[in-house]
Short mmCIF file of C-alpha atoms in Angstrom, two decimals:
data_model
loop_
_atom_site.label_atom_id
_atom_site.label_comp_id
_atom_site.label_asym_id
_atom_site.label_seq_id
_atom_site.Cartn_x
_atom_site.Cartn_y
_atom_site.Cartn_z
CA MET A 12 -67.19 109.21 -37.41
CA ALA A 13 -63.43 109.70 -36.61
CA ASP A 14 -62.43 110.70 -32.88
CA GLY A 15 -59.68 113.29 -33.37
CA ARG A 16 -58.74 113.14 -29.91
CA PHE A 17 -58.35 109.60 -30.13
CA ASP A 18 -56.16 109.95 -32.97
CA GLU A 19 -54.03 112.63 -31.97
CA ARG A 20 -53.57 110.66 -28.71
CA SER A 21 -52.88 107.61 -30.72
CA ALA A 22 -49.95 109.46 -32.86
CA TYR A 23 -48.31 110.87 -29.80
CA ILE A 24 -48.19 107.25 -27.81
CA ALA A 25 -46.80 105.71 -31.36
CA GLY A 26 -44.06 108.38 -31.20
CA ALA A 27 -43.33 107.55 -27.76
CA ALA A 28 -43.45 103.87 -28.65
CA TRP A 29 -40.62 104.52 -31.14
CA GLU A 30 -38.43 106.44 -28.53
CA VAL A 31 -38.89 103.87 -26.18
CA LEU A 32 -39.34 100.39 -27.86
CA GLY A 33 -37.69 101.33 -31.09
CA GLU A 34 -40.70 100.55 -33.43
CA GLU A 35 -43.93 102.01 -34.05
CA PRO A 36 -46.86 99.87 -33.82
CA ARG A 37 -48.97 98.67 -36.79
CA GLU A 38 -52.11 99.16 -35.01
CA ILE A 39 -53.57 100.45 -31.87
CA SER A 40 -56.63 99.32 -30.23
CA ALA A 41 -58.57 100.59 -27.25
CA PRO A 42 -59.93 97.38 -25.36
CA GLY A 43 -61.61 99.57 -22.64
CA GLY A 44 -62.83 101.89 -24.84
CA LYS A 45 -61.26 105.48 -26.81
CA SER A 46 -61.74 107.14 -23.42
CA ARG A 47 -59.64 105.16 -21.27
CA SER A 48 -56.04 105.56 -20.17
CA SER A 49 -54.73 102.37 -21.81
CA LEU A 50 -54.46 101.60 -25.34
CA ARG A 51 -53.05 98.23 -26.73
CA LEU A 52 -50.30 98.61 -29.32
CA HIS A 53 -50.18 95.56 -31.97
CA PHE A 54 -46.50 95.10 -33.39
CA THR A 55 -45.44 92.44 -35.70
CA ASP A 56 -44.82 89.87 -32.87
CA ARG A 57 -46.07 90.93 -29.64
CA THR A 58 -48.81 93.35 -28.32
CA VAL A 59 -47.85 96.00 -25.60
CA ILE A 60 -49.78 97.88 -23.16
CA ALA A 61 -49.58 101.96 -23.31
CA THR A 62 -51.01 104.04 -20.66
CA LEU A 63 -51.23 107.67 -21.00
CA ARG A 64 -53.09 109.43 -17.79
CA ALA A 65 -54.53 112.56 -17.25
CA ASN A 66 -52.47 112.43 -13.89
CA PHE A 67 -49.00 111.90 -14.98
CA ARG A 68 -47.62 111.26 -11.09
CA ARG A 69 -50.08 108.35 -11.45
CA THR A 70 -48.25 106.91 -14.11
CA HIS A 71 -45.03 107.29 -12.51
CA LEU A 72 -45.99 105.70 -9.05
CA GLU A 73 -47.37 103.33 -11.20
CA ALA A 74 -44.37 102.22 -12.85
CA PHE A 75 -42.06 102.73 -9.87
CA VAL A 76 -44.61 100.07 -8.14
CA LEU A 77 -44.55 97.69 -10.70
CA GLU A 78 -40.45 97.60 -10.62
CA GLN A 79 -40.16 97.38 -7.09
CA LEU A 80 -42.48 94.24 -7.49
CA ALA A 81 -41.07 92.70 -10.54
CA PRO A 82 -38.02 90.84 -8.92
CA HIS A 83 -40.66 89.35 -6.11
CA CYS A 84 -43.53 87.88 -8.04
CA ASP A 85 -44.84 87.25 -11.47
CA ASP A 86 -48.31 88.10 -10.87
CA ILE A 87 -48.33 91.68 -12.77
CA PRO A 88 -47.43 93.32 -15.85
CA ARG A 89 -43.57 94.10 -16.48
CA VAL A 90 -42.34 97.70 -17.21
CA LEU A 91 -40.87 98.12 -20.74
CA GLY A 92 -39.98 101.75 -20.32
CA VAL A 93 -41.47 105.36 -19.75
CA HIS A 94 -41.49 108.04 -22.32
CA ASN A 95 -42.61 111.75 -20.20
CA ASP A 96 -46.08 110.56 -19.50
CA VAL A 97 -46.53 107.31 -21.40
CA LEU A 98 -45.83 104.01 -19.57
CA PHE A 99 -45.34 100.91 -21.73
CA GLN A 100 -45.94 97.48 -19.99
CA SER A 101 -46.32 94.13 -20.90
CA ASP A 102 -49.70 92.76 -21.98
CA THR A 103 -51.18 90.61 -19.50
CA GLY A 104 -53.42 88.88 -21.85
CA GLN A 105 -56.62 90.22 -24.03
CA VAL A 106 -59.24 88.15 -22.00
CA ARG A 107 -60.22 90.04 -18.84
CA LEU A 108 -60.96 87.80 -15.88
CA SER A 109 -64.52 89.03 -15.69
CA GLU A 110 -65.08 87.82 -18.82
CA GLU A 111 -63.49 84.35 -18.98
CA ILE A 112 -64.99 83.50 -15.49
CA ILE A 113 -68.81 83.32 -16.82
CA GLU A 114 -67.40 81.14 -19.78
CA HIS A 115 -66.51 77.87 -17.20
CA ALA A 116 -68.61 75.44 -15.07
CA PRO A 117 -68.72 76.24 -11.30
CA GLY A 118 -65.99 74.08 -10.35
CA ASP A 119 -63.60 75.95 -12.53
CA GLN A 120 -65.11 79.11 -11.52
CA LEU A 121 -63.80 78.35 -8.19
CA GLU A 122 -60.32 77.48 -9.11
CA LEU A 123 -60.03 80.94 -10.89
CA ALA A 124 -61.45 82.70 -8.13
CA ALA A 125 -58.51 80.87 -5.90
CA GLU A 126 -56.11 81.82 -8.36
CA ALA A 127 -57.02 85.52 -8.61
CA CYS A 128 -57.24 85.48 -4.87
CA ALA A 129 -53.53 83.85 -4.47
CA ALA A 130 -52.23 86.33 -6.81
CA ILE A 131 -53.23 88.92 -4.73
CA PHE A 132 -51.82 87.60 -1.57
CA ARG A 133 -48.41 86.95 -3.53
CA ILE A 134 -48.13 90.53 -4.63
CA GLN A 135 -48.89 91.79 -1.03
CA ALA A 136 -46.46 89.46 0.11
CA ALA A 137 -43.73 90.71 -2.81
CA ALA A 138 -44.32 94.23 -1.59
CA ARG A 139 -43.38 93.27 2.19
CA LYS A 140 -39.80 92.46 0.35
CA THR A 141 -39.47 96.06 -0.91
CA GLU A 142 -39.37 99.80 0.70
CA LEU A 143 -42.93 100.26 -0.82
CA HIS A 144 -44.08 100.57 2.76
CA SER A 145 -41.82 103.67 3.35
CA VAL A 146 -42.97 105.81 0.15
CA LEU A 147 -46.68 104.84 -0.78
CA PRO A 148 -49.52 106.86 0.51
CA HIS A 149 -51.83 105.41 3.29
CA LEU A 150 -55.18 105.27 1.94
CA GLY A 151 -58.35 106.04 3.74
CA ALA A 152 -56.45 107.43 6.41
CA ASN A 153 -58.60 110.59 7.43
CA ARG A 154 -61.28 110.88 9.88
CA SER A 155 -63.57 112.60 6.69
CA TRP A 156 -62.99 109.24 4.50
CA ILE A 157 -63.79 107.38 7.15
CA ARG A 158 -66.94 109.14 8.23
CA ASN A 159 -68.16 109.31 4.30
CA PHE A 160 -67.42 105.42 4.02
CA VAL A 161 -69.55 104.72 7.09
CA SER A 162 -72.45 107.05 6.66
CA SER A 163 -72.75 105.61 3.28
CA VAL A 164 -75.34 102.83 4.67
CA GLY A 165 -77.78 105.44 4.65
CA ALA A 166 -78.05 104.49 0.70
CA LEU A 167 -80.21 101.79 1.73
CA GLU A 168 -82.83 103.65 3.63
CA ALA A 169 -84.84 104.12 0.51
CA PHE A 170 -85.10 100.44 0.06
CA SER A 171 -86.42 99.71 3.66
CA MET A 172 -87.84 101.47 6.81
CA GLY A 173 -84.48 103.11 7.75
CA ILE A 174 -81.17 102.12 9.13
CA PRO A 175 -81.78 99.80 12.40
CA ASP A 176 -81.10 101.62 15.80
CA SER A 177 -78.46 99.04 16.66
CA PHE A 178 -76.43 99.85 13.91
CA ASP A 179 -73.30 101.44 15.87
CA TYR A 180 -72.47 104.49 13.33
CA PRO A 181 -69.11 105.39 15.97
CA ALA A 182 -68.13 101.63 16.46
CA VAL A 183 -68.01 100.82 12.81
CA ALA A 184 -65.93 103.94 12.22
CA GLU A 185 -63.53 102.99 15.00
CA PHE A 186 -63.20 99.53 13.42
CA MET A 187 -62.84 100.89 10.07
CA GLU A 188 -59.56 102.96 11.26
CA GLN A 189 -57.20 100.94 10.18
CA PRO A 190 -53.05 101.74 10.07
CA GLY A 191 -51.37 101.63 6.57
CA VAL A 192 -49.32 98.60 7.23
CA GLN A 193 -50.28 96.54 4.20
CA PHE A 194 -49.73 97.11 0.52
CA LEU A 195 -52.69 97.44 -1.76
CA LYS A 196 -53.20 97.40 -5.13
CA TRP A 197 -56.61 98.84 -4.69
CA ASP A 198 -59.66 98.78 -7.35
CA CYS A 199 -59.28 94.59 -7.44
CA ARG A 200 -62.21 94.16 -9.58
CA ALA A 201 -62.35 91.36 -11.97
CA GLY A 202 -61.75 93.53 -14.82
CA ASN A 203 -58.64 94.67 -13.38
CA ALA A 204 -57.09 90.94 -14.09
CA ALA A 205 -56.64 89.20 -17.22
CA ILE A 206 -55.72 85.65 -18.31
CA GLY A 207 -52.27 84.99 -20.23
CA GLU A 208 -51.72 82.84 -23.06
CA ASP A 209 -50.06 80.86 -20.26
CA GLY A 210 -53.17 80.38 -18.27
CA PHE A 211 -52.01 82.47 -15.75
CA VAL A 212 -54.30 85.04 -13.88
CA ARG A 213 -52.56 88.48 -13.59
CA TRP A 214 -53.31 91.90 -11.92
CA PHE A 215 -52.90 95.07 -13.65
CA ASP A 216 -53.70 98.93 -13.20
CA PHE A 217 -51.69 99.95 -9.84
CA GLU A 218 -52.17 103.77 -10.17
CA TYR A 219 -54.01 103.81 -6.82
CA ALA A 220 -51.51 101.62 -5.13
CA GLY A 221 -51.02 102.50 -1.22
CA LEU A 222 -51.28 101.13 2.39
CA ARG A 223 -53.78 100.07 4.80
CA HIS A 224 -55.33 96.68 6.23
CA GLY A 225 -54.60 94.28 3.18
CA ALA A 226 -58.12 92.92 3.08
CA GLU A 227 -59.41 95.95 0.90
CA ASP A 228 -58.32 94.53 -2.09
CA PHE A 229 -60.10 91.27 -1.69
CA ALA A 230 -63.47 93.30 -0.95
CA TRP A 231 -62.95 94.69 -4.37
CA LEU A 232 -62.87 91.60 -5.71
CA ILE A 233 -65.61 89.93 -3.54
CA GLY A 234 -67.76 93.01 -3.86
CA ASP A 235 -67.31 93.16 -7.46
CA GLU A 236 -70.95 93.33 -8.95
CA THR A 237 -70.27 91.34 -12.18
CA TRP A 238 -68.42 88.34 -9.78
CA PRO A 239 -70.61 85.24 -10.09
CA ILE A 240 -69.11 83.41 -7.45
CA ALA A 241 -71.51 83.28 -4.36
CA PRO A 242 -70.40 85.08 -1.42
CA ASP A 243 -70.28 81.86 1.08
CA GLN A 244 -68.36 80.62 -1.79
CA MET A 245 -66.05 83.21 -1.70
CA ALA A 246 -65.35 82.81 2.11
CA ASP A 247 -64.18 79.62 1.60
CA VAL A 248 -61.75 80.41 -0.87
CA MET A 249 -60.39 82.99 1.38
CA ILE A 250 -59.61 80.60 3.99
CA GLU A 251 -58.20 78.22 1.61
CA THR A 252 -55.68 80.86 0.03
CA PHE A 253 -55.15 83.01 3.44
CA ASP A 254 -51.71 83.69 3.61
CA PRO A 255 -50.50 83.48 7.50
CA GLY A 256 -47.66 85.77 6.51
CA CYS A 257 -50.04 88.77 6.06
CA GLY A 258 -49.72 90.16 9.66
CA HIS A 259 -53.13 89.09 10.62
CA GLU A 260 -54.93 85.78 12.48
CA ILE A 261 -57.19 84.65 10.12
CA GLY A 262 -60.35 85.16 12.53
CA ALA A 263 -59.46 88.77 13.04
CA TYR A 264 -58.81 89.23 9.27
CA LEU A 265 -62.08 87.69 7.82
CA GLU A 266 -64.03 89.96 10.50
CA TYR A 267 -62.81 92.91 9.41
CA LEU A 268 -63.21 91.65 5.54
CA SER A 269 -66.71 90.91 6.07
CA ALA A 270 -67.45 94.46 7.67
CA TYR A 271 -65.55 96.33 5.02
CA THR A 272 -67.06 94.25 2.04
CA ALA A 273 -70.76 95.04 3.56
CA LEU A 274 -69.92 98.44 3.07
CA HIS A 275 -68.17 98.39 0.08
CA CYS A 276 -71.16 96.73 -1.61
CA ILE A 277 -73.00 99.81 -0.48
CA GLN A 278 -70.49 102.11 -2.45
CA ARG A 279 -70.73 100.38 -5.30
CA LEU A 280 -74.66 100.47 -5.11
CA GLU A 281 -74.30 104.21 -5.01
CA LEU A 282 -72.12 104.10 -8.04
CA ILE A 283 -74.61 102.09 -10.01
CA GLN A 284 -77.68 104.32 -8.97
CA LYS A 285 -75.70 107.35 -10.15
CA GLU A 286 -74.58 105.94 -13.48
CA VAL A 287 -78.62 104.71 -14.18
CA LYS A 288 -79.67 108.38 -13.25
CA SER A 289 -77.49 109.41 -16.10
CA ARG A 290 -77.17 106.29 -18.63
CA GLY A 291 -79.84 104.30 -17.72
CA TRP A 292 -79.64 100.36 -17.53
CA LEU A 293 -76.85 99.05 -19.64
CA SER A 294 -76.67 95.26 -20.81
CA GLN A 295 -74.49 92.84 -18.90
CA GLU A 296 -72.48 92.11 -21.88
CA ARG A 297 -71.23 95.79 -22.45
CA VAL A 298 -70.50 95.98 -18.79
CA ARG A 299 -67.98 93.32 -19.08
CA LYS A 300 -66.74 94.04 -22.35
CA TYR A 301 -65.77 97.56 -21.48
CA ASP A 302 -65.11 97.00 -17.48
CA ASP A 303 -67.84 99.46 -17.00
CA ALA A 304 -69.66 99.74 -13.61
CA GLY A 305 -72.61 97.09 -13.33
CA VAL A 306 -75.58 99.20 -14.38
CA HIS A 307 -77.72 96.22 -14.82
CA PRO A 308 -80.60 95.38 -11.92
CA GLU A 309 -79.47 91.79 -11.58
CA PHE A 310 -75.76 92.92 -11.02
CA ALA A 311 -77.24 95.42 -8.32
CA ALA A 312 -79.09 92.24 -6.59
CA GLN A 313 -75.91 90.60 -6.56
CA LEU A 314 -74.25 93.21 -4.86
CA CYS A 315 -77.28 92.84 -2.34
CA ARG A 316 -76.84 89.58 -1.90
CA THR A 317 -73.24 89.63 -1.13
CA GLY A 318 -73.40 92.44 1.21
CA ALA A 319 -76.25 91.00 3.36
CA TYR A 320 -73.85 87.36 3.62
CA TYR A 321 -70.85 89.83 4.42
CA ALA A 322 -72.97 92.18 6.83
CA ALA A 323 -74.08 89.06 8.80
CA GLN A 324 -70.43 87.97 9.62
CA SER A 325 -69.77 90.84 12.09
CA LYS A 326 -71.87 91.91 14.83
CA LEU A 327 -71.17 95.22 13.88
CA THR A 328 -72.91 95.44 10.24
CA ALA A 329 -75.28 92.40 11.07
CA PRO A 330 -78.02 95.09 11.49
CA LEU A 331 -77.51 96.31 7.81
CA CYS A 332 -78.86 92.25 6.68
CA ARG A 333 -82.59 93.53 6.47
CA ASN A 334 -81.59 96.54 4.65
CA PHE A 335 -79.54 94.37 1.88
CA GLU A 336 -82.52 92.14 1.57
CA ALA A 337 -84.87 94.70 1.07
CA ALA A 338 -83.11 96.42 -1.56
CA GLY A 339 -82.21 93.09 -3.54
CA ARG A 340 -85.74 92.30 -3.50
CA ALA A 341 -86.25 95.76 -5.02
CA PHE A 342 -83.30 95.33 -7.67
CA GLN A 343 -84.77 91.76 -8.49
CA SER A 344 -88.05 92.93 -9.64
CA MET A 345 -86.38 95.40 -11.91
CA SER A 346 -84.70 92.57 -13.21
CA GLY A 347 -88.15 90.44 -14.14
CA VAL A 348 -86.40 87.40 -12.31
#
């Protein structure tokens, strides 16, 4: 059945491509599904990504961020032009990192993980050479956001005997109050990176870029339910790729990363449970192909393993270990493994 809205949007983007790029695409495909903001334009000798978001301000923010970063790093797409509310950017690759990494042996997976983390550190270092710190929004800066972030631990109660009394909500909330001093891409799930024809890992989707501590980008990757690297191995990768120029001492940095990642894993679990209620469980293949939420019991169990490991690395979140372990057992039994 034809999708009239997709056809109308494609025609609009094709017209914009003619205005900006001087040619119309011979084909338009939807790598993340027809409902996504970004489409792939196929020309005779290249492919280009066209992004038409519901909020045009985010499109222009993304273009501005990419243009600021471009002179200082090669780990991002290049802006090819903007036409009203359509952003045209270089295609970073047709294979997502989330799909590519599971095709490799464990040693090569770790190498890919290190490349992905090093690229994030390089992007953040590039941002420090710009004036982005003076114009970008501060993320998670209000008390309401922090309160909701920390209180999400309640989602683990259904799988265990409640949150331990030793979990100090005010102390954790205070620890999560971080000034916006470091550039963040945000949403650094593996599906938002691609492998180019040159073999390099590059990150895309910068619409939510802002400022915070800096470790949050890595929490998005480590706490990505589709990410196959064991949490203790990712800890080693972080130590290996750590950039001492980021403004933090490595010990304090890793403790904050650990506590934040534990809470982030709960956020992802909440999203999965919400999606299960509306759509049911999905196959792992579908999730990776369309960069969907990890709505599969094994992905949820993986989040619990990651959450338990990182919770244990900080005394503030250590009381949650038993809750993660109980939730993990529940999801593991659902997966039949």
